[in-house]
Tab-separated table of N, CA and C in Angstrom:
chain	number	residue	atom	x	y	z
V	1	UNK	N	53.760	-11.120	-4.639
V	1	UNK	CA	53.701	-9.924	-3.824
V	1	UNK	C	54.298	-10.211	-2.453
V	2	UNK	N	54.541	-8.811	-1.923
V	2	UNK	CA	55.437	-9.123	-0.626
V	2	UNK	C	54.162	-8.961	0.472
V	3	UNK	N	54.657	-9.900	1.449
V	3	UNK	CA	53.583	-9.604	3.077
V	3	UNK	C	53.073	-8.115	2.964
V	4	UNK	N	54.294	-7.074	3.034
V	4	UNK	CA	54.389	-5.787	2.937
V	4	UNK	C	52.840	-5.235	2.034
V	5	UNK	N	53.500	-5.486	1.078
V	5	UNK	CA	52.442	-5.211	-0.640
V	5	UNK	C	51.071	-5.595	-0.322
V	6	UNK	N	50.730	-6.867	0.131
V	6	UNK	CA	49.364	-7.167	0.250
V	6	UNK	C	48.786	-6.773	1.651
V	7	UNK	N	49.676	-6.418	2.607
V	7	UNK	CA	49.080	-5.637	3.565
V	7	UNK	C	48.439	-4.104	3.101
V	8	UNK	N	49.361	-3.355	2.683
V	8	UNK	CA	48.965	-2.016	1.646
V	8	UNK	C	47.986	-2.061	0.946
V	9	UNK	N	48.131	-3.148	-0.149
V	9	UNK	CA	46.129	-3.271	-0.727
V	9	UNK	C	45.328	-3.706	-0.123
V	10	UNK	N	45.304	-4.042	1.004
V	10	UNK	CA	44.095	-4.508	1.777
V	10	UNK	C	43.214	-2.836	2.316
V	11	UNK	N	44.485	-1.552	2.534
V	11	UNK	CA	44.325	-0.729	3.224
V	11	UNK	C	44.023	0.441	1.949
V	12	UNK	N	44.103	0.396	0.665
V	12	UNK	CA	43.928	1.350	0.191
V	12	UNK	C	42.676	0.925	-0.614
V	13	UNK	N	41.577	2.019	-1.041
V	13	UNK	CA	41.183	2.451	-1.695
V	13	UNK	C	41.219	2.602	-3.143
V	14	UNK	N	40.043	2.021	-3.944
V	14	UNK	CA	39.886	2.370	-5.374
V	14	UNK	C	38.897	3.548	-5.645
V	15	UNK	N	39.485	4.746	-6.520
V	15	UNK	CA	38.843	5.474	-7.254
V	15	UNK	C	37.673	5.183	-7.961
V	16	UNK	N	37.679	3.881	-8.957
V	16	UNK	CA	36.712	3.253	-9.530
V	16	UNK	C	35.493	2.957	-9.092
V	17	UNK	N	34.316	3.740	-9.787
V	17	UNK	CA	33.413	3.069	-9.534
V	17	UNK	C	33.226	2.243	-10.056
V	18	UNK	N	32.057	0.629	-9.286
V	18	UNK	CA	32.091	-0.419	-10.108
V	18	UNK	C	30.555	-0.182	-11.143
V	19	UNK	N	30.011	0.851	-10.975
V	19	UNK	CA	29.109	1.341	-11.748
V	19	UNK	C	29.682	1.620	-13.281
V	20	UNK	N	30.815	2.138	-13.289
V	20	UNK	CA	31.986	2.130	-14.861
V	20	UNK	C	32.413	1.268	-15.198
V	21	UNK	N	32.067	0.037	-14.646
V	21	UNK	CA	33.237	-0.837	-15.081
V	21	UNK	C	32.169	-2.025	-15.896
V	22	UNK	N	33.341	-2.469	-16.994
V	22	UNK	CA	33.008	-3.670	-18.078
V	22	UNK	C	33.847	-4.255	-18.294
V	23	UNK	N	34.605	-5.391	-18.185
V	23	UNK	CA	33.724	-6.198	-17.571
V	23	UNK	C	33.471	-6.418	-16.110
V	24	UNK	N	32.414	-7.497	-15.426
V	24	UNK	CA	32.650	-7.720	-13.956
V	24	UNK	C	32.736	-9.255	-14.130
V	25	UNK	N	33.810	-9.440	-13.194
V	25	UNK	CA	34.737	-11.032	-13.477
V	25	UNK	C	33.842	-11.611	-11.725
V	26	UNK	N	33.277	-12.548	-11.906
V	26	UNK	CA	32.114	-13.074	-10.918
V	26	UNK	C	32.951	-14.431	-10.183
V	27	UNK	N	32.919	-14.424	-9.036
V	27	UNK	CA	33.581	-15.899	-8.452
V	27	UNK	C	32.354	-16.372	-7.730
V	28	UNK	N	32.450	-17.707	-7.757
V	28	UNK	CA	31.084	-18.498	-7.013
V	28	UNK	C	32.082	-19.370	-6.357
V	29	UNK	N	31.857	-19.741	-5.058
V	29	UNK	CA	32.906	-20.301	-3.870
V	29	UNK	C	31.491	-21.395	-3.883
V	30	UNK	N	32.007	-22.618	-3.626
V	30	UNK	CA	31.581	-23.447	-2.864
V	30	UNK	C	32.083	-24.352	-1.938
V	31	UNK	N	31.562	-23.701	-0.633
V	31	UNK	CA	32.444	-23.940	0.558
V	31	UNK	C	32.851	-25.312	0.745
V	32	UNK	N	31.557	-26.447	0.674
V	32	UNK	CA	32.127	-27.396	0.723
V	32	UNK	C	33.425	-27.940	0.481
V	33	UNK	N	33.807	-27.897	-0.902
V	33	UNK	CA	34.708	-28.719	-1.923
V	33	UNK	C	35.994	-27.636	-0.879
V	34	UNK	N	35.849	-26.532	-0.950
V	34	UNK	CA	37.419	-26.411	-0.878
V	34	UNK	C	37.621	-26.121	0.950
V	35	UNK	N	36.250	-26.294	1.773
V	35	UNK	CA	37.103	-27.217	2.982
V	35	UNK	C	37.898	-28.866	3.004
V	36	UNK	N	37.499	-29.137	2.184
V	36	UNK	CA	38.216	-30.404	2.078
V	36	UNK	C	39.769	-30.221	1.649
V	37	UNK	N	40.120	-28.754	0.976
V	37	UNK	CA	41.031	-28.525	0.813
V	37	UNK	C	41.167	-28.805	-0.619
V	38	UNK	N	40.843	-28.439	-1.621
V	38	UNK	CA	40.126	-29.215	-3.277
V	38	UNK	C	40.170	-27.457	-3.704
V	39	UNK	N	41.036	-27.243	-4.637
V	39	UNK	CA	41.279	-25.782	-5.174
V	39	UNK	C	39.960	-25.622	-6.004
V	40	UNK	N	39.214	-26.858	-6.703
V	40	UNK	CA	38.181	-26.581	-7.521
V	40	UNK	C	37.290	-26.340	-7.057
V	41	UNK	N	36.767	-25.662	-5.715
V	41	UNK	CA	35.950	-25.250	-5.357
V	41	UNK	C	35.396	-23.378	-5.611
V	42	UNK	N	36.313	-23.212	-6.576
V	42	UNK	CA	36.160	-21.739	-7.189
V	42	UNK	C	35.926	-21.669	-8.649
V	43	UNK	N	34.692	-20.712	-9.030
V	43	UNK	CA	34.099	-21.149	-10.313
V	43	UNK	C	34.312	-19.734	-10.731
V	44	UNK	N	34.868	-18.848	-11.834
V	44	UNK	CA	34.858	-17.716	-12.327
V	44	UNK	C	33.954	-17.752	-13.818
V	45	UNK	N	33.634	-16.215	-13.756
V	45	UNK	CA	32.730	-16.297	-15.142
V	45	UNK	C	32.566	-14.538	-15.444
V	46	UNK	N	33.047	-14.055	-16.535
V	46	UNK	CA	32.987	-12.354	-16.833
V	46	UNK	C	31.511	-12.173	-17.469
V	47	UNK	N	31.542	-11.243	-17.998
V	47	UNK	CA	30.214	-10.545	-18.881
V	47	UNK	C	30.911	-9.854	-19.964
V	48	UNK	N	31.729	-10.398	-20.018
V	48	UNK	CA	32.880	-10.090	-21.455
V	48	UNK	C	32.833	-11.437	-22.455
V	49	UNK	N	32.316	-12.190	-22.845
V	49	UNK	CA	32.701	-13.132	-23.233
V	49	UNK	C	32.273	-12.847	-24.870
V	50	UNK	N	31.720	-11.826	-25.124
V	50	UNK	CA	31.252	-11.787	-26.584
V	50	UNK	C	32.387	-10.863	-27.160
V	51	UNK	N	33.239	-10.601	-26.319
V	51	UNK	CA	34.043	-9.495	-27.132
V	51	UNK	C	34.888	-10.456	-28.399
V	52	UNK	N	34.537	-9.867	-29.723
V	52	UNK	CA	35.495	-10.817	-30.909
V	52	UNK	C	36.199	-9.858	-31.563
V	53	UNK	N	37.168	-10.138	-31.580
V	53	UNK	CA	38.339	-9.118	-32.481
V	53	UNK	C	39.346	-10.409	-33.044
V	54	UNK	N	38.789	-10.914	-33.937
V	54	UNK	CA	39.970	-11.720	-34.830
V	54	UNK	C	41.160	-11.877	-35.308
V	55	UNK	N	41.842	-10.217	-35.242
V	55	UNK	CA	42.562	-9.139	-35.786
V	55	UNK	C	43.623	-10.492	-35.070
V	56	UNK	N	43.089	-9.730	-33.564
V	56	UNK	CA	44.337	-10.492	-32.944
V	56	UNK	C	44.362	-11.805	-31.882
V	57	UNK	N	43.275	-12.775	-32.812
V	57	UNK	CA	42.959	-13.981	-32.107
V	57	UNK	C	42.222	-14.127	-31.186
V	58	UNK	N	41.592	-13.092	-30.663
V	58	UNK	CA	40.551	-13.005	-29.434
V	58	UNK	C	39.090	-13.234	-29.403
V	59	UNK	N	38.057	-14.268	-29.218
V	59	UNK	CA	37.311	-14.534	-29.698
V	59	UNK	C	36.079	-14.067	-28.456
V	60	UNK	N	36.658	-13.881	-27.262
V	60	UNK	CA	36.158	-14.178	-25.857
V	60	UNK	C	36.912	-14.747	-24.976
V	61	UNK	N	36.328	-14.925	-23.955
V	61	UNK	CA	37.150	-14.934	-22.838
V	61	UNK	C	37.132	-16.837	-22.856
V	62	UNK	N	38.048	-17.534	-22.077
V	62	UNK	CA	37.734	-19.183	-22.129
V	62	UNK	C	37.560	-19.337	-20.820
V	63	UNK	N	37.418	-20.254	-20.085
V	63	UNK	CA	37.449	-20.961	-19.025
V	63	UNK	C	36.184	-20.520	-18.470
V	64	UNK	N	35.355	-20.337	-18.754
V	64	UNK	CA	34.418	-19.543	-18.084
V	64	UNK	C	33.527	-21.025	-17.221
V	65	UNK	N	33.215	-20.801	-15.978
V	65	UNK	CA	32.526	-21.680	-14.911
V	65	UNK	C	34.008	-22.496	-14.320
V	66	UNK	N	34.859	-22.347	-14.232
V	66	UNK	CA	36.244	-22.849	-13.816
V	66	UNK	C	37.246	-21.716	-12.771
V	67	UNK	N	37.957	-22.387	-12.408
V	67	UNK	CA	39.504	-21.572	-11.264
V	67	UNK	C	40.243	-21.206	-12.097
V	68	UNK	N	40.101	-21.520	-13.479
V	68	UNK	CA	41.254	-20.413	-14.763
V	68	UNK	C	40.900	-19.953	-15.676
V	69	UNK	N	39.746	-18.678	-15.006
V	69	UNK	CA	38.841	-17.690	-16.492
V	69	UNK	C	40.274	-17.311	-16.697
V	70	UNK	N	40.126	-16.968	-18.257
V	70	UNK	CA	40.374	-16.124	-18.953
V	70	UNK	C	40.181	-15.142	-19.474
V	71	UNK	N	39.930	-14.064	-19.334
V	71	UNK	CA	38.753	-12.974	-19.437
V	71	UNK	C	39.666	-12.216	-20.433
V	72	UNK	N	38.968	-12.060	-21.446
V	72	UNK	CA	38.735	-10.729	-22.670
V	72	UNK	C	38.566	-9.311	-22.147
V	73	UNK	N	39.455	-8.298	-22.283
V	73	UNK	CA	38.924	-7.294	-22.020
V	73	UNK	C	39.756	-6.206	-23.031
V	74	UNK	N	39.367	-5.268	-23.012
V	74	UNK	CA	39.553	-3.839	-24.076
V	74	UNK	C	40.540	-3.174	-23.334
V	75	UNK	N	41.570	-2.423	-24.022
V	75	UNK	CA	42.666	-1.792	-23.006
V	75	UNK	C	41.660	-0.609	-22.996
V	76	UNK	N	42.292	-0.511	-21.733
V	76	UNK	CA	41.784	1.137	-20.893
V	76	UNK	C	40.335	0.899	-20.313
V	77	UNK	N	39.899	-0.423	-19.958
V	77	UNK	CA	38.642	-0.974	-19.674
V	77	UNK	C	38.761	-0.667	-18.035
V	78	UNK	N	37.838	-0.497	-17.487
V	78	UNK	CA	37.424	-0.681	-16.418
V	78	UNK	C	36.833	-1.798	-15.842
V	79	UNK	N	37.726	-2.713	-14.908
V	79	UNK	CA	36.853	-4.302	-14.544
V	79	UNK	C	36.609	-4.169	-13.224
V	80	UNK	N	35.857	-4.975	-12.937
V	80	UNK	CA	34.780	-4.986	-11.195
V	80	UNK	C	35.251	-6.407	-11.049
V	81	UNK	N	35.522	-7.070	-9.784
V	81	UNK	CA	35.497	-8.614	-9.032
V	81	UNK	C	34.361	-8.323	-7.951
V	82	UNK	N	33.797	-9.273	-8.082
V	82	UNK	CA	33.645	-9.827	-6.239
V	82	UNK	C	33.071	-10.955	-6.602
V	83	UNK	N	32.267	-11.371	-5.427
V	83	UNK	CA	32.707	-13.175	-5.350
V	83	UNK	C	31.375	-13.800	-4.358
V	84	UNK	N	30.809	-14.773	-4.425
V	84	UNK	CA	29.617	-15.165	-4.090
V	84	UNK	C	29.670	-16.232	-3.628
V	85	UNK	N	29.148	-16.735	-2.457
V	85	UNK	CA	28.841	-18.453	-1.892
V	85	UNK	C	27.736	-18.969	-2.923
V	86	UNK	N	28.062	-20.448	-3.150
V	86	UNK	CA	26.760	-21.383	-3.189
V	86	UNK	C	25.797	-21.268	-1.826
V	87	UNK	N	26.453	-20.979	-0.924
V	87	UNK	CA	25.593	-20.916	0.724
V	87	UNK	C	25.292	-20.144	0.443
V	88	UNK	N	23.869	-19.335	0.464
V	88	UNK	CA	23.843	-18.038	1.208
V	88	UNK	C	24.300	-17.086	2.285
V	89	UNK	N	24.599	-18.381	3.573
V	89	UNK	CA	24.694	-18.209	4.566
V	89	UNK	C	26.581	-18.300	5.181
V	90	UNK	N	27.392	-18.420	4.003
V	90	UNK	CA	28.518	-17.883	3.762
V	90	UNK	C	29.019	-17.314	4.089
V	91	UNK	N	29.818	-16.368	4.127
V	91	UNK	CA	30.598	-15.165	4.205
V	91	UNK	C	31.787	-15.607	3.017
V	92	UNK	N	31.781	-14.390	2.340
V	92	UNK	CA	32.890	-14.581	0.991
V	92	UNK	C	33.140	-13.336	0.663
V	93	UNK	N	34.623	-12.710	1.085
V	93	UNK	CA	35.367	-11.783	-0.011
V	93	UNK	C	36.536	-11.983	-0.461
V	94	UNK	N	36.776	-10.692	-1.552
V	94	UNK	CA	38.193	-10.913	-1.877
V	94	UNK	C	39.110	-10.242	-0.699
V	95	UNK	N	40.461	-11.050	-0.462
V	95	UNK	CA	41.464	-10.312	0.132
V	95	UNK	C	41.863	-9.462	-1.201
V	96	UNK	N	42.729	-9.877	-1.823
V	96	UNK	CA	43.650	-9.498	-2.750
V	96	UNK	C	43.750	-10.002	-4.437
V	97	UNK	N	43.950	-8.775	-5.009
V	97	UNK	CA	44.133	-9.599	-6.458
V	97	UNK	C	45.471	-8.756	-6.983
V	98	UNK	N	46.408	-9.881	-7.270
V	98	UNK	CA	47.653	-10.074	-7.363
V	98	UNK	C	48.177	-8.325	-8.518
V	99	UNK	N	49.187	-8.380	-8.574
V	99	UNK	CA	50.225	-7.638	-10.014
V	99	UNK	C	49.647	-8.203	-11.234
V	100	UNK	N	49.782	-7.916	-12.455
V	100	UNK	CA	49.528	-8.264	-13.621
V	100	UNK	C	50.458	-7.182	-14.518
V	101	UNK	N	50.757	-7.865	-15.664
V	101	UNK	CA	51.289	-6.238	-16.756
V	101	UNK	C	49.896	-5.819	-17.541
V	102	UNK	N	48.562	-6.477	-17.502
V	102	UNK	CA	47.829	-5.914	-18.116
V	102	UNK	C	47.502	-4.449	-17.207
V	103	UNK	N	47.613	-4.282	-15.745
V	103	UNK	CA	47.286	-3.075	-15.056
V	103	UNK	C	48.077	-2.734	-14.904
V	104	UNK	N	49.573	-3.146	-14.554
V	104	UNK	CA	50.712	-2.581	-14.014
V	104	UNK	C	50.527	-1.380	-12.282
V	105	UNK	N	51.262	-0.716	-12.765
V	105	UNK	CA	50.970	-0.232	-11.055
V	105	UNK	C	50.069	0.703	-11.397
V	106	UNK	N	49.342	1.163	-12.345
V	106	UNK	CA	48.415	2.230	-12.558
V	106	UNK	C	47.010	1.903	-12.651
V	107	UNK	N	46.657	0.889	-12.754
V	107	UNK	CA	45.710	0.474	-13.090
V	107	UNK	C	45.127	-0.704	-11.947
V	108	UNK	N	46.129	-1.064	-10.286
V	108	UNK	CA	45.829	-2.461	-9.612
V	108	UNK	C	44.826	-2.381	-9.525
V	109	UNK	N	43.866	-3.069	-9.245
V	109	UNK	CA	42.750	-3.197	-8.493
V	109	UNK	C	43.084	-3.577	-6.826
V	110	UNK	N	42.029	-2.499	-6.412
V	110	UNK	CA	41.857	-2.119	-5.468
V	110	UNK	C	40.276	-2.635	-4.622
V	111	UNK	N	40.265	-2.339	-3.340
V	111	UNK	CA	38.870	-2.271	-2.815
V	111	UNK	C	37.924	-1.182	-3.450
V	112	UNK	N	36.776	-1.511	-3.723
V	112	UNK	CA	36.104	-0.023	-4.233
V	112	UNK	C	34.746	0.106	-3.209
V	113	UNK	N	35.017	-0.880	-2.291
V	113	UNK	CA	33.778	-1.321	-0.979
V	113	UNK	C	34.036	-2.021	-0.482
V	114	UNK	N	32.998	-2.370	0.541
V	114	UNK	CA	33.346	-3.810	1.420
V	114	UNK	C	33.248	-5.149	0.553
V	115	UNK	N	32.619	-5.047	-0.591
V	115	UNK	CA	32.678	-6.402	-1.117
V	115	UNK	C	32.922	-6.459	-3.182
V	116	UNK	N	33.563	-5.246	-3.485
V	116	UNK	CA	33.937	-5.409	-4.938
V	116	UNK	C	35.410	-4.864	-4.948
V	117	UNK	N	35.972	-5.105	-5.803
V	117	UNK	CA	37.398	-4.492	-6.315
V	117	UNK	C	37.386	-4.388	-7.650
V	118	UNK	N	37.920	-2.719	-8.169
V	118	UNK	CA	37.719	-2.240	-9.377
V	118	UNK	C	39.329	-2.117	-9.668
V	119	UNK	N	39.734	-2.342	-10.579
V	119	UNK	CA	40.943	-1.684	-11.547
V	119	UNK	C	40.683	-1.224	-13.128
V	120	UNK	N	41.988	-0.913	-13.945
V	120	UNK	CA	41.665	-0.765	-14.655
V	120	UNK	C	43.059	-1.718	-15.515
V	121	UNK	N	42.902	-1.987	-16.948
V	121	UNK	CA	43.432	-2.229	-17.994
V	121	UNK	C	44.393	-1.675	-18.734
V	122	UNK	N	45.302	-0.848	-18.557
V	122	UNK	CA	45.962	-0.145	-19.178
V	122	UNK	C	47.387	-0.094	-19.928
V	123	UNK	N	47.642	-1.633	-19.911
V	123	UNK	CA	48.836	-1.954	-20.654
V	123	UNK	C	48.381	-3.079	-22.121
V	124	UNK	N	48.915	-2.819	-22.797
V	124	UNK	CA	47.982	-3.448	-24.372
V	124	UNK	C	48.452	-5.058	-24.292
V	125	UNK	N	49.481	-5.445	-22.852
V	125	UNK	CA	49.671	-6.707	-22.978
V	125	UNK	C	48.544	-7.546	-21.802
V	126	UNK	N	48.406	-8.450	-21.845
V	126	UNK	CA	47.694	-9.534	-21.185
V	126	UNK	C	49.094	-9.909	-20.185
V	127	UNK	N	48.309	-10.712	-19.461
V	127	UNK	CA	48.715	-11.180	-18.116
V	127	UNK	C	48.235	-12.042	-17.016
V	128	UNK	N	48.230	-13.262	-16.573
V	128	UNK	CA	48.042	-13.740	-15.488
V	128	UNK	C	48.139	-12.999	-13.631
V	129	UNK	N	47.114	-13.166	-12.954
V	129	UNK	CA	46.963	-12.560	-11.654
V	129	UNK	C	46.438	-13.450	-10.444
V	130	UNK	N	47.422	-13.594	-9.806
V	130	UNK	CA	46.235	-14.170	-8.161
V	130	UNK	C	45.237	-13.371	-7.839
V	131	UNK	N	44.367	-14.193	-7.380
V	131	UNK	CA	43.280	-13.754	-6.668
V	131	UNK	C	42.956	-14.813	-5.541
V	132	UNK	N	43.050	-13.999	-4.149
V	132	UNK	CA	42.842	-14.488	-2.977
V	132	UNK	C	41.504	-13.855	-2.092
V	133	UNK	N	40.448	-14.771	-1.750
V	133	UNK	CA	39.315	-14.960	-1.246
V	133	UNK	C	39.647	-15.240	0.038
V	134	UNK	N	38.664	-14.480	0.713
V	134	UNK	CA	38.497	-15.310	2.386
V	134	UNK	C	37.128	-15.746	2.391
V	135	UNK	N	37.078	-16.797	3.105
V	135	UNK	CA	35.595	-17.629	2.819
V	135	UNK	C	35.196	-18.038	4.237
V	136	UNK	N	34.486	-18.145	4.833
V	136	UNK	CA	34.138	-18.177	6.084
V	136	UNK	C	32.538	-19.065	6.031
V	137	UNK	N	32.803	-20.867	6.011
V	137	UNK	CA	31.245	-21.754	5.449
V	137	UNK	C	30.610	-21.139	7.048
V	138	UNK	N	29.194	-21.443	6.795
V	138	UNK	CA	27.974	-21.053	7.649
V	138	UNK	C	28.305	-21.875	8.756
V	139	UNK	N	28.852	-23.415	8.822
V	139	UNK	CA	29.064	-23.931	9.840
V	139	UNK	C	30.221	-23.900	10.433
V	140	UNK	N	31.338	-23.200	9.887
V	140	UNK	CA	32.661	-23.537	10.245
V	140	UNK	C	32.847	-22.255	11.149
V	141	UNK	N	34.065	-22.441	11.818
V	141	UNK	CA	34.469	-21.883	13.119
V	141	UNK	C	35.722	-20.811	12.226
V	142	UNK	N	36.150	-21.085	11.373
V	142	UNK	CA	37.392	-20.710	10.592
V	142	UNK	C	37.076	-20.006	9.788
V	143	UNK	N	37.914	-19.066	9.062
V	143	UNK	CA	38.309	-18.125	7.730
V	143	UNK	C	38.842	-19.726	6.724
V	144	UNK	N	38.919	-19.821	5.432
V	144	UNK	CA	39.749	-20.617	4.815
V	144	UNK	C	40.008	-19.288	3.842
V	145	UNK	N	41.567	-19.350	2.896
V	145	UNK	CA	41.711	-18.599	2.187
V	145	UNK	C	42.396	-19.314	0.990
V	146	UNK	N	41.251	-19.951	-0.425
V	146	UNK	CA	41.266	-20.556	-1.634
V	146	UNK	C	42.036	-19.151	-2.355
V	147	UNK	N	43.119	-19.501	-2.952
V	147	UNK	CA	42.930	-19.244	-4.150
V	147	UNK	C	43.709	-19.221	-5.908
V	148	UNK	N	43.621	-18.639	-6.907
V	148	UNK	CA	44.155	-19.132	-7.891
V	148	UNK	C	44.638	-18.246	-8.842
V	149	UNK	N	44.926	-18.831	-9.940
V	149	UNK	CA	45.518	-17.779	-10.824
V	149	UNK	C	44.555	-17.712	-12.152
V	150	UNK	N	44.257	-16.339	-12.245
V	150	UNK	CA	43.539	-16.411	-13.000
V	150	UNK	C	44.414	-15.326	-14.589
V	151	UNK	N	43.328	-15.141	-15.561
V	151	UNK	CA	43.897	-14.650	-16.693
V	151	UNK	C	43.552	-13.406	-17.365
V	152	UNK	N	44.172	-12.181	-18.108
V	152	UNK	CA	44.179	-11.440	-18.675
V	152	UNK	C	44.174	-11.084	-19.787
V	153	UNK	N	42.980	-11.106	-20.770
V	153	UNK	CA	43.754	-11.076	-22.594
V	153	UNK	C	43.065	-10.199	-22.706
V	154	UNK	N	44.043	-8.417	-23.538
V	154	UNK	CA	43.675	-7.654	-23.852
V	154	UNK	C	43.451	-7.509	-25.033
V	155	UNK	N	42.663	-6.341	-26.014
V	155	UNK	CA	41.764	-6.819	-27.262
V	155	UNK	C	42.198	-5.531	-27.266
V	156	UNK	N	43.117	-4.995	-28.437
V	156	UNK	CA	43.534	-3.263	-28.831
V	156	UNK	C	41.916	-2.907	-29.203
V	157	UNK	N	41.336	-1.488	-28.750
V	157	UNK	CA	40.291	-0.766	-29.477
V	157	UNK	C	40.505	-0.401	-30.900
C-alpha cells in the first residue's frame, strides 16, 4: 500500500458491525519480545478453526498461537480483528490491515471503533494481508509498530 492508501484507512470508517462478524482473528502482543525488536512477539488465533470442508482441502485454519495464522473463512463472511497486550497496562491497536484478493476493494477492512476492524470476504480466492499494530509497553516512552503477514483461505458455501 501507498503512504497515501494507509493514510485513507486510518480515516475511514467500517459499516460492519463486529457484532456480525465470524470469524474474529485475535492478536496477543507481547511487548517485551518485540521491543527487543524480535517479530515473534505477535501471537494470532481465529474462532474459525473448526470450519472442515474437504471438498476443497480446508480443514481449519493453521498457525494458530503464531505471526502466520492462517485463518479459514466462508466467502461472503464477515471477520472482526483487534489485538490485546500480555500487559494489561499496554496500549495496543491496529493501524492497518493490508489489500488481500480475498476482500478486494469491497470488502477492506476498515475501523469499526477505536479498537476493532471489520471487513468482509467476498472473493472465492484466498490471500495473504499485512497487518500493522501500534503498541505502546506500560514502561516505554515510544509507539513501536510490529508487524506481519498474515493469511486468508476461503471455504466456497
Amino acid at each position: 500500500m501507498t503512504q497515501a492508501q494507509l493514510d485513507a484507512q486510518k480515516t475511514q470508517r467500517s459499516s460492519i458491525n463486529p457484532s456480525s462478524c465470524s470469524p474474529f482473528i485475535i492478536g496477543f502482543v507481547d511487548s517485551r519480545v518485540i521491543q527487543n525488536g524480535k517479530p515473534d512477539g505477535l501471537f494470532f488465533i481465529d474462532t474459525n478453526g473448526t470450519i472442515d470442508d474437504r471438498r476443497h482441502g480446508l480443514t481449519g485454519s493453521t498457525g494458530e498461537g503464531t505471526n502466520h495464522l492462517s485463518a479459514a473463512c466462508k466467502l461472503n463472511a464477515y471477520i472482526a480483528w483487534v489485538a490485546y497486550g500480555f500487559n494489561p497496562y499496554d496500549s495496543v491497536q491496529i493501524q492497518v490491515i493490508g489489500n488481500s484478493a480475498a476482500w478486494g476493494a469491497k470488502g477492506q477492512p476498515f475501523p469499526a471503533g477505536d479498537d476493532v476492524f471489520t471487513g468482509q470476504v467476498v472473493n472465492p480466492v484466498g490471500g495473504n494481508y499485512q497487518i500493522e499494530l501500534a503498541v505502546k509497553p506500560a514502561n516505554a516512552p515510544n509507539f513501536v509498530h510490529p508487524q506481519t503477514k498474515l493469511d486468508m483461505n476461503v471455504v466456497s458455501q
